[in-house]
mmCIF file of C-alpha atoms and ligand atoms in Angstrom:
data_model
loop_
_atom_site.group_PDB
_atom_site.id
_atom_site.type_symbol
_atom_site.label_atom_id
_atom_site.label_comp_id
_atom_site.label_asym_id
_atom_site.label_seq_id
_atom_site.Cartn_x
_atom_site.Cartn_y
_atom_site.Cartn_z
ATOM 1 C CA MET A 1 54.766 20.508 -59.738
ATOM 2 C CA THR A 2 55.473 19.738 -63.703
ATOM 3 C CA GLU A 3 52.771 18.894 -65.868
ATOM 4 C CA ALA A 4 54.052 15.546 -66.491
ATOM 5 C CA VAL A 5 53.300 14.411 -62.772
ATOM 6 C CA GLN A 6 49.659 14.647 -63.424
ATOM 7 C CA THR A 7 49.657 12.885 -66.521
ATOM 8 C CA PRO A 8 48.754 9.226 -65.907
ATOM 9 C CA LEU A 9 50.411 8.018 -69.287
ATOM 10 C CA VAL A 10 53.926 8.546 -67.546
ATOM 11 C CA GLU A 11 53.538 6.008 -64.728
ATOM 12 C CA ALA A 12 54.699 2.857 -66.369
ATOM 13 C CA THR A 13 54.393 -0.627 -64.862
ATOM 14 C CA HIS A 14 57.417 -2.014 -65.525
ATOM 15 C CA SER A 15 57.049 -6.218 -65.891
ATOM 16 C CA LYS A 16 60.201 -8.238 -66.816
ATOM 17 C CA ARG A 17 61.402 -7.655 -70.497
ATOM 18 C CA VAL A 18 64.869 -8.348 -71.510
ATOM 19 C CA PHE A 19 66.990 -6.482 -73.646
ATOM 20 C CA SER A 20 70.467 -6.967 -75.193
ATOM 21 C CA GLY A 21 72.786 -6.465 -78.000
ATOM 22 C CA ILE A 22 75.937 -7.248 -79.641
ATOM 23 C CA GLN A 23 78.178 -4.962 -81.995
ATOM 24 C CA PRO A 24 78.686 -6.168 -85.722
ATOM 25 C CA SER A 25 82.306 -5.156 -85.624
ATOM 26 C CA GLY A 26 83.902 -8.152 -86.722
ATOM 27 C CA GLY A 27 83.883 -11.739 -85.780
ATOM 28 C CA LEU A 28 81.813 -13.329 -82.902
ATOM 29 C CA THR A 29 84.233 -15.243 -80.208
ATOM 30 C CA LEU A 30 83.785 -17.751 -77.448
ATOM 31 C CA GLY A 31 83.388 -14.831 -74.844
ATOM 32 C CA ASN A 32 80.243 -13.620 -76.704
ATOM 33 C CA TYR A 33 79.029 -16.963 -77.129
ATOM 34 C CA LEU A 34 79.269 -17.652 -73.430
ATOM 35 C CA GLY A 35 78.947 -14.373 -71.869
ATOM 36 C CA ALA A 36 75.887 -13.314 -74.234
ATOM 37 C CA LEU A 37 74.399 -15.280 -76.822
ATOM 38 C CA LYS A 38 74.167 -18.711 -75.114
ATOM 39 C CA ARG A 39 72.539 -16.946 -71.866
ATOM 40 C CA PHE A 40 70.170 -15.035 -74.557
ATOM 41 C CA ALA A 41 68.788 -18.297 -75.829
ATOM 42 C CA GLU A 42 68.356 -19.633 -72.177
ATOM 43 C CA ALA A 43 66.509 -16.267 -71.217
ATOM 44 C CA GLN A 44 64.365 -16.643 -74.157
ATOM 45 C CA ASN A 45 63.630 -20.471 -73.551
ATOM 46 C CA GLN A 46 62.394 -19.404 -69.854
ATOM 47 C CA GLY A 47 59.532 -17.598 -71.624
ATOM 48 C CA ILE A 48 60.825 -14.092 -70.818
ATOM 49 C CA GLU A 49 60.059 -11.478 -73.435
ATOM 50 C CA THR A 50 63.298 -11.232 -75.077
ATOM 51 C CA ILE A 51 64.463 -8.254 -77.538
ATOM 52 C CA TYR A 52 68.055 -8.831 -78.950
ATOM 53 C CA CYS A 53 69.603 -6.186 -81.149
ATOM 54 C CA ILE A 54 72.475 -6.240 -83.536
ATOM 55 C CA VAL A 55 73.772 -2.585 -82.703
ATOM 56 C CA ASP A 56 75.176 -1.122 -86.218
ATOM 57 C CA LEU A 57 74.995 2.220 -85.016
ATOM 58 C CA HIS A 58 77.271 1.667 -82.189
ATOM 59 C CA ALA A 59 79.639 -0.211 -84.364
ATOM 60 C CA ILE A 60 80.314 3.042 -86.431
ATOM 61 C CA THR A 61 81.620 4.742 -83.674
ATOM 62 C CA VAL A 62 84.864 3.475 -85.292
ATOM 63 C CA TRP A 63 85.395 3.430 -88.712
ATOM 64 C CA GLN A 64 83.445 0.431 -90.462
ATOM 65 C CA ASP A 65 83.916 -0.222 -94.076
ATOM 66 C CA PRO A 66 80.217 -0.288 -95.330
ATOM 67 C CA ALA A 67 80.563 -3.537 -97.193
ATOM 68 C CA LYS A 68 82.078 -5.123 -94.270
ATOM 69 C CA LEU A 69 79.490 -3.677 -92.032
ATOM 70 C CA ARG A 70 76.682 -5.088 -94.197
ATOM 71 C CA GLN A 71 78.419 -8.593 -94.014
ATOM 72 C CA ALA A 72 79.152 -8.717 -90.243
ATOM 73 C CA THR A 73 75.569 -7.699 -89.778
ATOM 74 C CA ARG A 74 74.176 -10.683 -91.351
ATOM 75 C CA GLU A 75 76.831 -12.959 -90.049
ATOM 76 C CA LEU A 76 75.771 -11.667 -86.387
ATOM 77 C CA ALA A 77 72.320 -12.391 -87.187
ATOM 78 C CA ALA A 78 73.220 -15.897 -88.550
ATOM 79 C CA GLY A 79 75.361 -16.117 -85.150
ATOM 80 C CA PHE A 80 72.466 -15.303 -83.013
ATOM 81 C CA ILE A 81 69.875 -17.931 -84.811
ATOM 82 C CA ALA A 82 72.432 -20.404 -84.715
ATOM 83 C CA SER A 83 73.159 -19.873 -81.067
ATOM 84 C CA GLY A 84 69.410 -20.662 -80.190
ATOM 85 C CA VAL A 85 67.694 -17.307 -80.649
ATOM 86 C CA ASP A 86 64.431 -18.258 -82.694
ATOM 87 C CA PRO A 87 63.233 -15.005 -84.321
ATOM 88 C CA ALA A 88 59.878 -16.450 -83.823
ATOM 89 C CA ARG A 89 59.908 -16.066 -79.947
ATOM 90 C CA SER A 90 62.534 -13.463 -79.499
ATOM 91 C CA ILE A 91 62.449 -9.887 -81.217
ATOM 92 C CA LEU A 92 65.788 -9.858 -83.331
ATOM 93 C CA PHE A 93 66.652 -7.034 -85.570
ATOM 94 C CA ASN A 94 69.441 -4.531 -86.399
ATOM 95 C CA GLN A 95 69.398 -1.171 -84.523
ATOM 96 C CA SER A 96 69.516 1.258 -87.410
ATOM 97 C CA GLN A 97 66.140 -0.166 -88.571
ATOM 98 C CA VAL A 98 64.503 1.431 -85.435
ATOM 99 C CA GLY A 99 64.784 4.916 -85.308
ATOM 100 C CA ALA A 100 63.649 5.026 -81.908
ATOM 101 C CA HIS A 101 67.228 4.356 -80.687
ATOM 102 C CA ALA A 102 68.973 7.293 -82.186
ATOM 103 C CA GLU A 103 66.133 9.722 -81.345
ATOM 104 C CA LEU A 104 66.043 8.775 -77.541
ATOM 105 C CA ALA A 105 69.714 8.812 -77.647
ATOM 106 C CA TRP A 106 69.589 12.541 -78.410
ATOM 107 C CA LEU A 107 67.510 13.153 -75.299
ATOM 108 C CA PHE A 108 69.780 11.133 -73.057
ATOM 109 C CA ASN A 109 72.805 13.419 -74.829
ATOM 110 C CA CYS A 110 70.888 16.170 -72.990
ATOM 111 C CA VAL A 111 70.552 14.251 -69.579
ATOM 112 C CA ALA A 112 73.836 12.701 -69.199
ATOM 113 C CA ARG A 113 76.572 14.459 -67.972
ATOM 114 C CA MET A 114 80.174 15.116 -69.549
ATOM 115 C CA GLY A 115 81.748 13.888 -66.289
ATOM 116 C CA TRP A 116 79.907 10.747 -66.097
ATOM 117 C CA LEU A 117 80.984 9.809 -69.876
ATOM 118 C CA SER A 118 84.647 10.939 -68.891
ATOM 119 C CA ARG A 119 85.047 8.300 -66.625
ATOM 120 C CA MET A 120 84.082 5.286 -68.979
ATOM 121 C CA THR A 121 86.743 2.905 -69.062
ATOM 122 C CA GLN A 122 85.938 1.756 -72.649
ATOM 123 C CA PHE A 123 85.878 5.197 -73.925
ATOM 124 C CA LYS A 124 89.462 5.630 -72.498
ATOM 125 C CA ASP A 125 90.592 2.090 -73.671
ATOM 126 C CA LYS A 126 89.226 2.843 -77.361
ATOM 127 C CA ALA A 127 90.015 6.171 -77.715
ATOM 128 C CA GLY A 128 93.948 5.484 -76.235
ATOM 129 C CA LYS A 129 96.166 8.258 -76.589
ATOM 130 C CA ASN A 130 94.570 10.153 -79.230
ATOM 131 C CA ARG A 131 91.399 11.503 -77.688
ATOM 132 C CA GLU A 132 91.099 14.462 -79.699
ATOM 133 C CA ASN A 133 90.577 12.476 -82.711
ATOM 134 C CA ALA A 134 87.979 10.114 -81.321
ATOM 135 C CA SER A 135 84.496 10.448 -82.942
ATOM 136 C CA VAL A 136 82.108 12.336 -80.808
ATOM 137 C CA GLY A 137 79.694 9.032 -81.086
ATOM 138 C CA LEU A 138 82.365 7.249 -79.558
ATOM 139 C CA PHE A 139 82.377 9.467 -76.359
ATOM 140 C CA ALA A 140 78.452 9.486 -76.527
ATOM 141 C CA TYR A 141 77.981 5.721 -76.843
ATOM 142 C CA PRO A 142 76.818 5.090 -73.576
ATOM 143 C CA ASN A 143 73.888 7.225 -74.092
ATOM 144 C CA LEU A 144 72.972 5.227 -77.195
ATOM 145 C CA MET A 145 73.272 2.148 -75.057
ATOM 146 C CA ALA A 146 71.111 3.354 -72.445
ATOM 147 C CA ALA A 147 68.577 4.320 -75.329
ATOM 148 C CA ASP A 148 68.633 1.019 -76.607
ATOM 149 C CA ILE A 149 67.308 -0.596 -73.310
ATOM 150 C CA MET A 150 64.926 2.116 -71.923
ATOM 151 C CA VAL A 151 63.432 2.552 -75.325
ATOM 152 C CA TYR A 152 62.006 -0.766 -74.434
ATOM 153 C CA HIS A 153 61.183 -0.175 -71.078
ATOM 154 C CA ALA A 154 63.538 -3.285 -70.454
ATOM 155 C CA THR A 155 64.202 -4.167 -67.193
ATOM 156 C CA HIS A 156 66.971 -7.103 -67.232
ATOM 157 C CA VAL A 157 69.942 -6.781 -69.522
ATOM 158 C CA PRO A 158 72.257 -9.781 -69.826
ATOM 159 C CA VAL A 159 75.854 -9.109 -70.662
ATOM 160 C CA GLY A 160 79.150 -9.902 -69.879
ATOM 161 C CA GLU A 161 81.605 -8.207 -67.033
ATOM 162 C CA ASP A 162 83.072 -5.799 -69.434
ATOM 163 C CA GLN A 163 79.628 -3.895 -69.869
ATOM 164 C CA LYS A 164 78.863 -3.453 -66.048
ATOM 165 C CA GLN A 165 79.714 0.155 -65.674
ATOM 166 C CA HIS A 166 77.861 1.193 -68.984
ATOM 167 C CA LEU A 167 74.961 -0.399 -67.418
ATOM 168 C CA GLU A 168 75.525 1.683 -64.182
ATOM 169 C CA LEU A 169 75.396 4.853 -66.492
ATOM 170 C CA THR A 170 72.276 3.558 -67.599
ATOM 171 C CA ARG A 171 70.940 3.325 -64.270
ATOM 172 C CA ASP A 172 72.084 6.983 -63.539
ATOM 173 C CA ILE A 173 70.515 8.344 -66.633
ATOM 174 C CA ALA A 174 66.818 6.737 -65.629
ATOM 175 C CA ILE A 175 67.382 7.931 -62.149
ATOM 176 C CA LYS A 176 68.236 11.829 -63.354
ATOM 177 C CA PHE A 177 65.512 11.678 -65.916
ATOM 178 C CA ASN A 178 62.861 10.466 -63.554
ATOM 179 C CA ASN A 179 64.030 13.198 -61.056
ATOM 180 C CA ASP A 180 64.209 16.045 -63.305
ATOM 181 C CA PHE A 181 60.939 15.473 -64.889
ATOM 182 C CA GLY A 182 59.191 14.494 -61.598
ATOM 183 C CA VAL A 183 58.121 11.185 -63.256
ATOM 184 C CA ASN A 184 58.443 7.366 -62.535
ATOM 185 C CA PHE A 185 59.146 6.328 -66.129
ATOM 186 C CA PHE A 186 62.200 4.766 -66.928
ATOM 187 C CA PRO A 187 62.712 1.602 -64.785
ATOM 188 C CA VAL A 188 66.019 1.359 -63.456
ATOM 189 C CA VAL A 189 67.748 -1.735 -65.245
ATOM 190 C CA GLU A 190 69.182 -4.774 -63.463
ATOM 191 C CA PRO A 191 72.520 -5.839 -65.124
ATOM 192 C CA VAL A 192 72.464 -9.813 -65.238
ATOM 193 C CA ILE A 193 76.023 -10.746 -65.063
ATOM 194 C CA GLU A 194 75.781 -14.563 -64.273
ATOM 195 C CA GLY A 195 77.395 -17.650 -64.726
ATOM 196 C CA ALA A 196 80.610 -19.148 -65.041
ATOM 197 C CA ALA A 197 82.021 -17.176 -68.158
ATOM 198 C CA THR A 198 80.975 -13.657 -67.776
ATOM 199 C CA ARG A 199 84.532 -12.826 -68.568
ATOM 200 C CA VAL A 200 86.144 -14.958 -70.764
ATOM 201 C CA MET A 201 90.108 -14.305 -70.866
ATOM 202 C CA SER A 202 92.662 -14.598 -73.624
ATOM 203 C CA LEU A 203 94.310 -18.083 -74.313
ATOM 204 C CA ARG A 204 97.465 -16.492 -74.242
ATOM 205 C CA ASP A 205 97.374 -14.414 -71.098
ATOM 206 C CA GLY A 206 94.724 -15.153 -68.253
ATOM 207 C CA THR A 207 94.638 -11.629 -67.402
ATOM 208 C CA LYS A 208 93.177 -9.984 -70.338
ATOM 209 C CA LYS A 209 89.514 -10.441 -71.777
ATOM 210 C CA MET A 210 89.282 -12.691 -75.069
ATOM 211 C CA SER A 211 88.586 -9.945 -77.350
ATOM 212 C CA LYS A 212 87.978 -9.834 -81.184
ATOM 213 C CA SER A 213 90.212 -7.165 -81.360
ATOM 214 C CA ASP A 214 93.211 -8.847 -80.097
ATOM 215 C CA PRO A 215 95.928 -9.027 -82.670
ATOM 216 C CA SER A 216 96.796 -12.707 -81.988
ATOM 217 C CA ASP A 217 94.096 -15.038 -83.249
ATOM 218 C CA GLN A 218 95.457 -17.468 -80.839
ATOM 219 C CA SER A 219 94.223 -15.548 -77.944
ATOM 220 C CA ARG A 220 90.617 -16.323 -79.107
ATOM 221 C CA ILE A 221 88.501 -19.188 -80.355
ATOM 222 C CA ASN A 222 86.211 -17.555 -82.975
ATOM 223 C CA LEU A 223 82.625 -19.155 -83.613
ATOM 224 C CA THR A 224 83.800 -19.931 -87.291
ATOM 225 C CA ASP A 225 86.931 -21.809 -86.330
ATOM 226 C CA ASP A 226 86.773 -25.407 -87.482
ATOM 227 C CA ALA A 227 87.360 -28.440 -85.027
ATOM 228 C CA ASP A 228 91.002 -28.613 -85.889
ATOM 229 C CA ALA A 229 91.631 -24.928 -85.183
ATOM 230 C CA ILE A 230 89.695 -25.048 -81.941
ATOM 231 C CA ALA A 231 91.211 -27.956 -80.388
ATOM 232 C CA GLN A 232 94.705 -26.414 -81.501
ATOM 233 C CA LYS A 233 94.167 -23.241 -79.780
ATOM 234 C CA ILE A 234 93.187 -25.443 -76.684
ATOM 235 C CA ARG A 235 95.808 -27.486 -76.967
ATOM 236 C CA LYS A 236 98.576 -24.420 -77.016
ATOM 237 C CA ALA A 237 96.365 -22.287 -74.446
ATOM 238 C CA LYS A 238 98.769 -21.194 -71.905
ATOM 239 C CA THR A 239 98.600 -23.012 -68.399
ATOM 240 C CA ASP A 240 100.583 -23.583 -65.326
ATOM 241 C CA ALA A 241 102.552 -26.598 -64.285
ATOM 242 C CA GLU A 242 100.160 -27.678 -61.199
ATOM 243 C CA PRO A 243 97.580 -30.187 -61.505
ATOM 244 C CA LEU A 244 93.782 -28.846 -61.102
ATOM 245 C CA PRO A 245 92.824 -28.233 -57.427
ATOM 246 C CA GLU A 246 90.095 -29.545 -55.418
ATOM 247 C CA THR A 247 87.966 -26.667 -54.939
ATOM 248 C CA PRO A 248 87.576 -23.184 -56.560
ATOM 249 C CA GLU A 249 89.338 -21.428 -53.895
ATOM 250 C CA GLY A 250 92.544 -23.431 -55.335
ATOM 251 C CA LEU A 251 92.380 -21.463 -58.632
ATOM 252 C CA GLU A 252 93.296 -18.122 -56.860
ATOM 253 C CA GLY A 253 96.381 -16.653 -58.478
ATOM 254 C CA ARG A 254 96.247 -19.019 -61.378
ATOM 255 C CA PRO A 255 94.266 -17.048 -63.961
ATOM 256 C CA GLU A 256 94.858 -19.572 -66.899
ATOM 257 C CA ALA A 257 93.688 -22.491 -65.003
ATOM 258 C CA ARG A 258 90.606 -20.720 -64.008
ATOM 259 C CA ASN A 259 89.663 -19.454 -67.331
ATOM 260 C CA LEU A 260 89.857 -23.022 -68.889
ATOM 261 C CA VAL A 261 87.692 -24.181 -65.731
ATOM 262 C CA ASN A 262 85.627 -21.680 -66.264
ATOM 263 C CA ILE A 263 85.044 -22.364 -70.063
ATOM 264 C CA TYR A 264 84.619 -26.078 -69.425
ATOM 265 C CA ALA A 265 81.745 -25.014 -66.813
ATOM 266 C CA ALA A 266 79.978 -22.478 -69.001
ATOM 267 C CA LEU A 267 79.729 -25.074 -71.902
ATOM 268 C CA SER A 268 78.884 -27.885 -69.708
ATOM 269 C CA ASP A 269 76.293 -25.789 -67.776
ATOM 270 C CA LYS A 270 77.960 -26.908 -64.574
ATOM 271 C CA THR A 271 79.923 -24.985 -61.581
ATOM 272 C CA GLN A 272 83.241 -24.624 -61.046
ATOM 273 C CA ALA A 273 83.199 -26.918 -58.117
ATOM 274 C CA GLU A 274 81.402 -29.584 -60.160
ATOM 275 C CA VAL A 275 84.319 -29.395 -62.885
ATOM 276 C CA LEU A 276 86.946 -29.586 -60.196
ATOM 277 C CA ALA A 277 85.195 -32.550 -58.718
ATOM 278 C CA GLU A 278 85.477 -34.097 -61.984
ATOM 279 C CA TYR A 279 89.339 -33.146 -62.596
ATOM 280 C CA ALA A 280 91.029 -32.582 -59.359
ATOM 281 C CA GLY A 281 94.539 -33.544 -59.139
ATOM 282 C CA GLN A 282 94.665 -34.240 -63.166
ATOM 283 C CA GLY A 283 96.995 -32.249 -65.405
ATOM 284 C CA PHE A 284 96.349 -30.048 -68.253
ATOM 285 C CA GLY A 285 97.606 -32.938 -69.963
ATOM 286 C CA ALA A 286 94.133 -34.635 -69.324
ATOM 287 C CA PHE A 287 92.137 -31.699 -69.147
ATOM 288 C CA LYS A 288 92.892 -29.840 -72.296
ATOM 289 C CA PRO A 289 91.877 -32.540 -74.532
ATOM 290 C CA ALA A 290 88.487 -33.049 -72.446
ATOM 291 C CA LEU A 291 87.863 -29.425 -72.970
ATOM 292 C CA ALA A 292 88.734 -29.718 -76.969
ATOM 293 C CA ASP A 293 86.292 -32.442 -77.279
ATOM 294 C CA LEU A 294 83.574 -30.349 -75.161
ATOM 295 C CA ALA A 295 84.191 -26.994 -77.238
ATOM 296 C CA VAL A 296 84.337 -28.849 -80.696
ATOM 297 C CA SER A 297 80.921 -30.630 -79.847
ATOM 298 C CA SER A 298 79.482 -27.333 -78.854
ATOM 299 C CA LEU A 299 80.668 -25.035 -81.227
ATOM 300 C CA THR A 300 80.844 -26.544 -84.571
ATOM 301 C CA PRO A 301 77.212 -27.163 -84.655
ATOM 302 C CA ILE A 302 76.894 -23.430 -84.270
ATOM 303 C CA SER A 303 79.534 -22.708 -86.934
ATOM 304 C CA ASP A 304 77.833 -25.140 -89.396
ATOM 305 C CA GLU A 305 74.717 -23.843 -88.967
ATOM 306 C CA MET A 306 75.745 -19.974 -89.295
ATOM 307 C CA GLN A 307 77.214 -21.105 -92.861
ATOM 308 C CA ARG A 308 73.902 -22.500 -93.851
ATOM 309 C CA LEU A 309 71.708 -19.665 -92.861
ATOM 310 C CA LEU A 310 74.224 -17.385 -94.586
ATOM 311 C CA GLN A 311 73.540 -18.915 -97.871
ATOM 312 C CA ASP A 312 70.157 -17.392 -97.958
ATOM 313 C CA VAL A 313 70.867 -13.756 -97.172
ATOM 314 C CA GLY A 314 67.391 -12.851 -98.267
ATOM 315 C CA GLU A 315 65.832 -14.521 -95.569
ATOM 316 C CA ILE A 316 68.353 -13.253 -93.086
ATOM 317 C CA ASP A 317 67.484 -9.628 -94.090
ATOM 318 C CA ARG A 318 63.644 -10.620 -94.007
ATOM 319 C CA ILE A 319 63.844 -11.570 -90.244
ATOM 320 C CA LEU A 320 65.723 -8.335 -89.495
ATOM 321 C CA GLY A 321 63.291 -6.278 -90.965
ATOM 322 C CA GLU A 322 60.341 -8.042 -89.716
ATOM 323 C CA GLY A 323 62.096 -8.093 -86.208
ATOM 324 C CA ALA A 324 62.528 -4.254 -86.505
ATOM 325 C CA GLU A 325 58.760 -3.709 -87.173
ATOM 326 C CA ARG A 326 57.956 -5.633 -84.041
ATOM 327 C CA ALA A 327 60.529 -3.623 -82.448
ATOM 328 C CA ASP A 328 59.124 -0.328 -83.424
ATOM 329 C CA ALA A 329 56.007 -1.147 -82.205
ATOM 330 C CA ILE A 330 56.984 -1.079 -78.723
ATOM 331 C CA ALA A 331 59.468 1.370 -78.997
ATOM 332 C CA ARG A 332 57.812 4.352 -80.798
ATOM 333 C CA PRO A 333 54.649 4.845 -78.014
ATOM 334 C CA ILE A 334 57.752 4.901 -75.395
ATOM 335 C CA LEU A 335 59.674 7.415 -77.598
ATOM 336 C CA GLU A 336 56.168 9.510 -77.944
ATOM 337 C CA GLN A 337 55.692 9.607 -74.335
ATOM 338 C CA THR A 338 59.252 10.653 -73.510
ATOM 339 C CA TYR A 339 58.721 13.530 -75.792
ATOM 340 C CA GLU A 340 55.444 14.539 -74.321
ATOM 341 C CA ILE A 341 57.352 14.420 -70.634
ATOM 342 C CA VAL A 342 60.021 16.563 -72.123
ATOM 343 C CA GLY A 343 57.673 19.173 -73.381
ATOM 344 C CA MET A 344 57.733 18.688 -77.223
ATOM 345 C CA VAL A 345 54.621 19.382 -79.268
ATOM 346 C CA ARG A 346 53.561 16.427 -81.044
ATOM 347 C CA SER A 347 50.924 17.294 -83.255
ATOM 348 C CA ARG A 348 51.736 15.611 -86.577
ATOM 349 C CA ARG A 349 48.872 13.486 -87.725
ATOM 350 C CA GLY A 350 50.402 10.007 -88.983
HETATM 351 P P1 TYM B 401 80.199 -6.139 -77.458
HETATM 352 O O1 TYM B 401 79.432 -6.196 -79.044
HETATM 353 O O2 TYM B 401 81.589 -5.847 -77.066
HETATM 354 O O3 TYM B 401 79.979 -7.787 -76.875
HETATM 355 C C1 TYM B 401 78.897 -8.269 -76.759
HETATM 356 C C2 TYM B 401 78.424 -9.337 -75.636
HETATM 357 O O4 TYM B 401 79.447 -10.222 -75.367
HETATM 358 C C3 TYM B 401 80.074 -10.049 -74.146
HETATM 359 N N1 TYM B 401 81.516 -10.339 -74.151
HETATM 360 C C4 TYM B 401 82.109 -11.365 -73.425
HETATM 361 N N2 TYM B 401 81.385 -11.778 -72.324
HETATM 362 C C5 TYM B 401 82.355 -12.544 -71.763
HETATM 363 N N3 TYM B 401 83.754 -12.863 -71.907
HETATM 364 C C6 TYM B 401 84.321 -12.113 -72.758
HETATM 365 N N4 TYM B 401 85.581 -12.100 -73.016
HETATM 366 C C7 TYM B 401 83.207 -11.177 -73.645
HETATM 367 N N5 TYM B 401 83.718 -10.340 -74.560
HETATM 368 C C8 TYM B 401 82.410 -9.918 -74.973
HETATM 369 C C9 TYM B 401 79.647 -8.378 -73.886
HETATM 370 O O5 TYM B 401 79.902 -8.131 -72.312
HETATM 371 C C10 TYM B 401 78.271 -8.116 -74.322
HETATM 372 O O6 TYM B 401 77.468 -8.674 -73.479
HETATM 373 N N6 TYM B 401 78.166 -2.094 -75.835
HETATM 374 C C11 TYM B 401 77.851 -3.476 -76.011
HETATM 375 C C12 TYM B 401 76.604 -3.561 -76.933
HETATM 376 C C13 TYM B 401 75.602 -2.879 -76.648
HETATM 377 C C14 TYM B 401 74.397 -3.426 -75.580
HETATM 378 C C15 TYM B 401 73.428 -2.154 -75.839
HETATM 379 C C16 TYM B 401 74.551 -4.535 -74.756
HETATM 380 C C17 TYM B 401 74.824 -1.939 -77.121
HETATM 381 N N7 TYM B 401 73.740 -1.681 -76.765
HETATM 382 C C18 TYM B 401 72.577 -2.407 -74.976
HETATM 383 C C19 TYM B 401 73.516 -4.505 -73.895
HETATM 384 C C20 TYM B 401 72.478 -3.804 -73.857
HETATM 385 C C21 TYM B 401 79.044 -4.121 -76.738
HETATM 386 O O7 TYM B 401 80.072 -3.324 -77.322
HETATM 387 O O8 TYM B 401 79.133 -5.355 -76.529
#
């Protein structure tokens, strides 16, 4: 039996705690808003403990210009707040200000297996053909993501569909750590991939994810787009010639139609079926203007608020610093217990 099993401090009780993160690597898209930010605010408003992180250490797994990274971090902070994340009710901070993330990630580098990481599709996509030239950080990225979540003993992680595989790996790391050391220390997290817009697709190709890295700006709606740009992108979005069907099954094989219905549903807090009940039989000539109006009225207040917040960068930095202190107060003791379990001598005072 390991020493750790006899130590009561390693038996954690895992009450509900939400954690999620977004990379400051370019602008925010409608996909980030519907798949993540909007839902972050909803979790907070349900009164659950919520911790949200701007994952700057993840962003540098591919090259980032330092000045642009700093700017993107502040813009993303403004995006969180403008989307309804209240720094008084949620903890909002940037990852590099809480050293426990990187420290736990190292321990997880020694738990996760090369084979597990080699199967990650995001690594394969991002590294492309030239794998030899990818950073070691890009390969180890999911271990840091697991550490982000587990350094808070978070139990629920709201994300879009594209993060599912990383969360499965997070679970595998928790299970292996607990088994290796004979403890019940890290909770096995629940991915929360819910709602109509867990995978918002490109406006140009309904089989591709809407992404900030797509070379075509027409493929996405940016949270900073003005009303004209939003309306124009929706008007020009690829569609088919059929009217909208009566039921969700009728969207089968119509990825572009499904995507626009999903976006409408998520923006208006309705289900696909409810949207179709309203628009069945109508063509895109009627549906697109309705969607454009809805998108403009939902998104322009957010981009206006972001602009307002960004006029006071000092205040944004203050919010992130204070969030980091609150985050650190939760993370540090969990990291300390992890070191104890692993067998590190911890004799430093203060
Ligand atoms: P990132 O920065 O790529 O995206 C942030 C969030 O936005 C969601 N998302 C989408 N949702 C629906 N449709 C889309 N087209 C779309 N595009 C993006 C993503 O699923 C994500 O929820 N590895 C993460 C960041 C991360 C993290 C974490 C997340 C680091 N540590 C710990 C949760 C917990 C990422 O690169 O997300």
